[in-house]
Amino acid sequence: MTTHKAYFERKCSLPHKYRGFTLLELLVVMVIIGLLAGYVGPKYFSQIGKSEVKAARAQIDALGKAIDQFRLDVGRYPTTEEGLAILISKPVNLPKWDGPYLTKNVPVDPWGNPYVYKAPGTHGDYDLISYGKDGRTGGDGENADITNW
């Protein structure tokens, strides 16, 4: 039967490659990982914000094409009161409606807010707007308005 002293002496006499890490080595590795996370994290999250803006622009472009197709079929743009819902379901009083013009329901913007549709618009036949991350008019960066003009 081996004693604790004999076990300790045998363990300490093992070559260095079989020994574990010291607390200091583990702390150094943790500091390095923390520094890398502190450097890479903000860059990663700023890319997420940029991708949400790009997704909003792509959705506005797709909605604009559906609105234009509606105009070609019906002869006019949807009114503000009709809104974007008219692109999905056929109204009773429009015999030339040849939709649905969207394959799915009208999307919300990447921040969960509905797109604002106004016809006639102040910048063209219609205005299509996402108010950005903050959901309010104006702002900059991720909070900036994204429009079709």
mmCIF file of C-alpha atoms in Angstrom:
data_model
loop_
_atom_site.group_PDB
_atom_site.id
_atom_site.type_symbol
_atom_site.label_atom_id
_atom_site.label_comp_id
_atom_site.label_asym_id
_atom_site.label_seq_id
_atom_site.Cartn_x
_atom_site.Cartn_y
_atom_site.Cartn_z
ATOM 1 C CA MET A 1 0.000 0.000 0.000
ATOM 2 C CA THR A 2 1.411 3.363 -0.948
ATOM 3 C CA THR A 3 1.408 6.301 1.393
ATOM 4 C CA HIS A 4 0.489 9.829 0.463
ATOM 5 C CA LYS A 5 4.166 10.821 0.583
ATOM 6 C CA ALA A 6 5.144 8.091 -1.880
ATOM 7 C CA TYR A 7 2.277 9.091 -4.221
ATOM 8 C CA PHE A 8 3.319 12.762 -4.076
ATOM 9 C CA GLU A 9 6.978 11.919 -4.779
ATOM 10 C CA ARG A 10 5.991 9.724 -7.720
ATOM 11 C CA LYS A 11 3.681 12.437 -9.124
ATOM 12 C CA CYS A 12 6.333 15.150 -8.794
ATOM 13 C CA SER A 13 8.968 12.993 -10.426
ATOM 14 C CA LEU A 14 6.920 12.734 -13.637
ATOM 15 C CA PRO A 15 8.319 14.554 -16.671
ATOM 16 C CA HIS A 16 7.042 18.125 -17.102
ATOM 17 C CA LYS A 17 4.777 17.226 -20.013
ATOM 18 C CA TYR A 18 2.588 15.118 -17.706
ATOM 19 C CA ARG A 19 2.074 17.807 -15.077
ATOM 20 C CA GLY A 20 -0.963 20.130 -15.021
ATOM 21 C CA PHE A 21 -1.122 23.882 -15.522
ATOM 22 C CA THR A 22 -0.253 26.269 -12.739
ATOM 23 C CA LEU A 23 -2.698 28.874 -11.529
ATOM 24 C CA LEU A 24 -0.524 31.602 -13.011
ATOM 25 C CA GLU A 25 -0.599 30.005 -16.460
ATOM 26 C CA LEU A 26 -4.386 29.709 -16.308
ATOM 27 C CA LEU A 27 -4.719 33.356 -15.261
ATOM 28 C CA VAL A 28 -2.518 34.499 -18.159
ATOM 29 C CA VAL A 29 -4.676 32.549 -20.612
ATOM 30 C CA MET A 30 -7.859 34.036 -19.090
ATOM 31 C CA VAL A 31 -6.430 37.568 -19.456
ATOM 32 C CA ILE A 32 -5.533 36.935 -23.094
ATOM 33 C CA ILE A 33 -9.020 35.590 -23.838
ATOM 34 C CA GLY A 34 -10.551 38.613 -22.090
ATOM 35 C CA LEU A 35 -8.437 41.018 -24.148
ATOM 36 C CA LEU A 36 -9.402 39.274 -27.386
ATOM 37 C CA ALA A 37 -13.092 39.338 -26.456
ATOM 38 C CA GLY A 38 -12.838 43.024 -25.586
ATOM 39 C CA TYR A 39 -11.315 43.761 -28.986
ATOM 40 C CA VAL A 40 -13.404 41.461 -31.203
ATOM 41 C CA GLY A 41 -16.772 41.813 -29.422
ATOM 42 C CA PRO A 42 -17.525 45.450 -30.332
ATOM 43 C CA LYS A 43 -16.485 44.882 -33.940
ATOM 44 C CA TYR A 44 -18.770 41.850 -34.149
ATOM 45 C CA PHE A 45 -21.780 43.638 -32.682
ATOM 46 C CA SER A 46 -21.319 46.655 -34.942
ATOM 47 C CA GLN A 47 -21.561 44.280 -37.905
ATOM 48 C CA ILE A 48 -24.903 43.016 -36.601
ATOM 49 C CA GLY A 49 -26.239 46.578 -36.638
ATOM 50 C CA LYS A 50 -25.040 47.069 -40.196
ATOM 51 C CA SER A 51 -26.710 43.838 -41.316
ATOM 52 C CA GLU A 52 -30.045 44.956 -39.807
ATOM 53 C CA VAL A 53 -29.840 48.206 -41.795
ATOM 54 C CA LYS A 54 -29.046 46.234 -44.962
ATOM 55 C CA ALA A 55 -31.978 43.893 -44.281
ATOM 56 C CA ALA A 56 -34.322 46.883 -43.858
ATOM 57 C CA ARG A 57 -33.119 48.359 -47.163
ATOM 58 C CA ALA A 58 -33.680 45.023 -48.907
ATOM 59 C CA GLN A 59 -37.190 44.704 -47.450
ATOM 60 C CA ILE A 60 -38.061 48.270 -48.497
ATOM 61 C CA ASP A 61 -36.810 47.481 -52.002
ATOM 62 C CA ALA A 62 -38.927 44.301 -52.171
ATOM 63 C CA LEU A 63 -41.998 46.113 -50.839
ATOM 64 C CA GLY A 64 -41.424 48.881 -53.398
ATOM 65 C CA LYS A 65 -41.396 46.347 -56.223
ATOM 66 C CA ALA A 66 -44.639 44.812 -54.955
ATOM 67 C CA ILE A 67 -46.222 48.288 -54.719
ATOM 68 C CA ASP A 68 -45.097 49.068 -58.291
ATOM 69 C CA GLN A 69 -46.564 45.783 -59.541
ATOM 70 C CA PHE A 70 -49.846 46.658 -57.813
ATOM 71 C CA ARG A 71 -49.848 50.003 -59.650
ATOM 72 C CA LEU A 72 -49.250 48.311 -62.994
ATOM 73 C CA ASP A 73 -52.212 45.981 -62.439
ATOM 74 C CA VAL A 74 -54.694 48.327 -60.758
ATOM 75 C CA GLY A 75 -53.634 51.643 -62.306
ATOM 76 C CA ARG A 76 -52.862 53.429 -59.038
ATOM 77 C CA TYR A 77 -50.814 53.079 -55.894
ATOM 78 C CA PRO A 78 -52.431 51.820 -52.690
ATOM 79 C CA THR A 79 -53.784 54.640 -50.559
ATOM 80 C CA THR A 80 -52.440 55.343 -47.086
ATOM 81 C CA GLU A 81 -55.690 53.989 -45.647
ATOM 82 C CA GLU A 82 -55.412 50.728 -47.619
ATOM 83 C CA GLY A 83 -51.804 50.416 -46.541
ATOM 84 C CA LEU A 84 -49.529 47.527 -47.381
ATOM 85 C CA ALA A 85 -52.134 44.927 -46.408
ATOM 86 C CA ILE A 86 -53.756 45.375 -49.823
ATOM 87 C CA LEU A 87 -50.707 43.640 -51.322
ATOM 88 C CA ILE A 88 -51.742 40.396 -49.609
ATOM 89 C CA SER A 89 -55.529 40.133 -49.755
ATOM 90 C CA LYS A 90 -57.825 41.097 -52.615
ATOM 91 C CA PRO A 91 -60.236 43.910 -51.904
ATOM 92 C CA VAL A 92 -63.817 43.573 -53.164
ATOM 93 C CA ASN A 93 -63.834 46.761 -55.260
ATOM 94 C CA LEU A 94 -60.676 46.180 -57.363
ATOM 95 C CA PRO A 95 -61.401 43.786 -60.262
ATOM 96 C CA LYS A 96 -57.922 44.316 -61.825
ATOM 97 C CA TRP A 97 -56.121 43.239 -58.619
ATOM 98 C CA ASP A 98 -53.910 40.302 -59.632
ATOM 99 C CA GLY A 99 -52.082 39.496 -56.393
ATOM 100 C CA PRO A 100 -51.034 38.565 -53.912
ATOM 101 C CA TYR A 101 -48.011 40.725 -54.575
ATOM 102 C CA LEU A 102 -46.060 39.367 -51.620
ATOM 103 C CA THR A 103 -45.467 35.653 -50.973
ATOM 104 C CA LYS A 104 -45.745 36.138 -47.198
ATOM 105 C CA ASN A 105 -47.403 38.629 -44.878
ATOM 106 C CA VAL A 106 -46.125 42.190 -44.861
ATOM 107 C CA PRO A 107 -42.878 42.029 -42.856
ATOM 108 C CA VAL A 108 -41.955 44.220 -39.945
ATOM 109 C CA ASP A 109 -38.582 45.914 -40.001
ATOM 110 C CA PRO A 110 -35.583 44.111 -38.439
ATOM 111 C CA TRP A 111 -36.271 45.875 -35.111
ATOM 112 C CA GLY A 112 -39.876 44.627 -34.937
ATOM 113 C CA ASN A 113 -41.605 47.871 -35.981
ATOM 114 C CA PRO A 114 -44.089 48.110 -38.867
ATOM 115 C CA TYR A 115 -43.037 49.938 -42.017
ATOM 116 C CA VAL A 116 -44.735 53.300 -42.503
ATOM 117 C CA TYR A 117 -46.491 53.712 -45.869
ATOM 118 C CA LYS A 118 -47.838 57.056 -47.063
ATOM 119 C CA ALA A 119 -49.455 57.728 -50.439
ATOM 120 C CA PRO A 120 -49.150 60.198 -51.905
ATOM 121 C CA GLY A 121 -45.735 60.678 -50.415
ATOM 122 C CA THR A 122 -43.802 63.857 -49.762
ATOM 123 C CA HIS A 123 -40.820 62.519 -51.767
ATOM 124 C CA GLY A 124 -42.625 60.810 -54.645
ATOM 125 C CA ASP A 125 -45.745 58.826 -55.405
ATOM 126 C CA TYR A 126 -45.409 57.057 -52.073
ATOM 127 C CA ASP A 127 -43.122 57.034 -49.056
ATOM 128 C CA LEU A 128 -42.004 53.799 -47.396
ATOM 129 C CA ILE A 129 -40.133 54.300 -44.126
ATOM 130 C CA SER A 130 -38.499 52.361 -41.327
ATOM 131 C CA TYR A 131 -37.633 54.590 -38.381
ATOM 132 C CA GLY A 132 -34.641 52.429 -37.453
ATOM 133 C CA LYS A 133 -33.740 50.828 -34.167
ATOM 134 C CA ASP A 134 -35.249 53.542 -31.962
ATOM 135 C CA GLY A 135 -38.577 53.591 -33.874
ATOM 136 C CA ARG A 136 -38.611 57.408 -33.966
ATOM 137 C CA THR A 137 -38.141 59.980 -36.715
ATOM 138 C CA GLY A 138 -34.557 61.081 -37.285
ATOM 139 C CA GLY A 139 -31.459 59.730 -35.652
ATOM 140 C CA ASP A 140 -28.150 58.480 -36.949
ATOM 141 C CA GLY A 141 -26.367 55.149 -37.225
ATOM 142 C CA GLU A 142 -28.749 52.302 -36.400
ATOM 143 C CA ASN A 143 -31.388 54.850 -35.317
ATOM 144 C CA ALA A 144 -31.431 56.599 -38.718
ATOM 145 C CA ASP A 145 -34.548 56.494 -40.868
ATOM 146 C CA ILE A 146 -34.400 54.103 -43.819
ATOM 147 C CA THR A 147 -36.534 55.167 -46.770
ATOM 148 C CA ASN A 148 -37.307 54.384 -50.408
ATOM 149 C CA TRP A 149 -36.130 57.791 -51.655
#
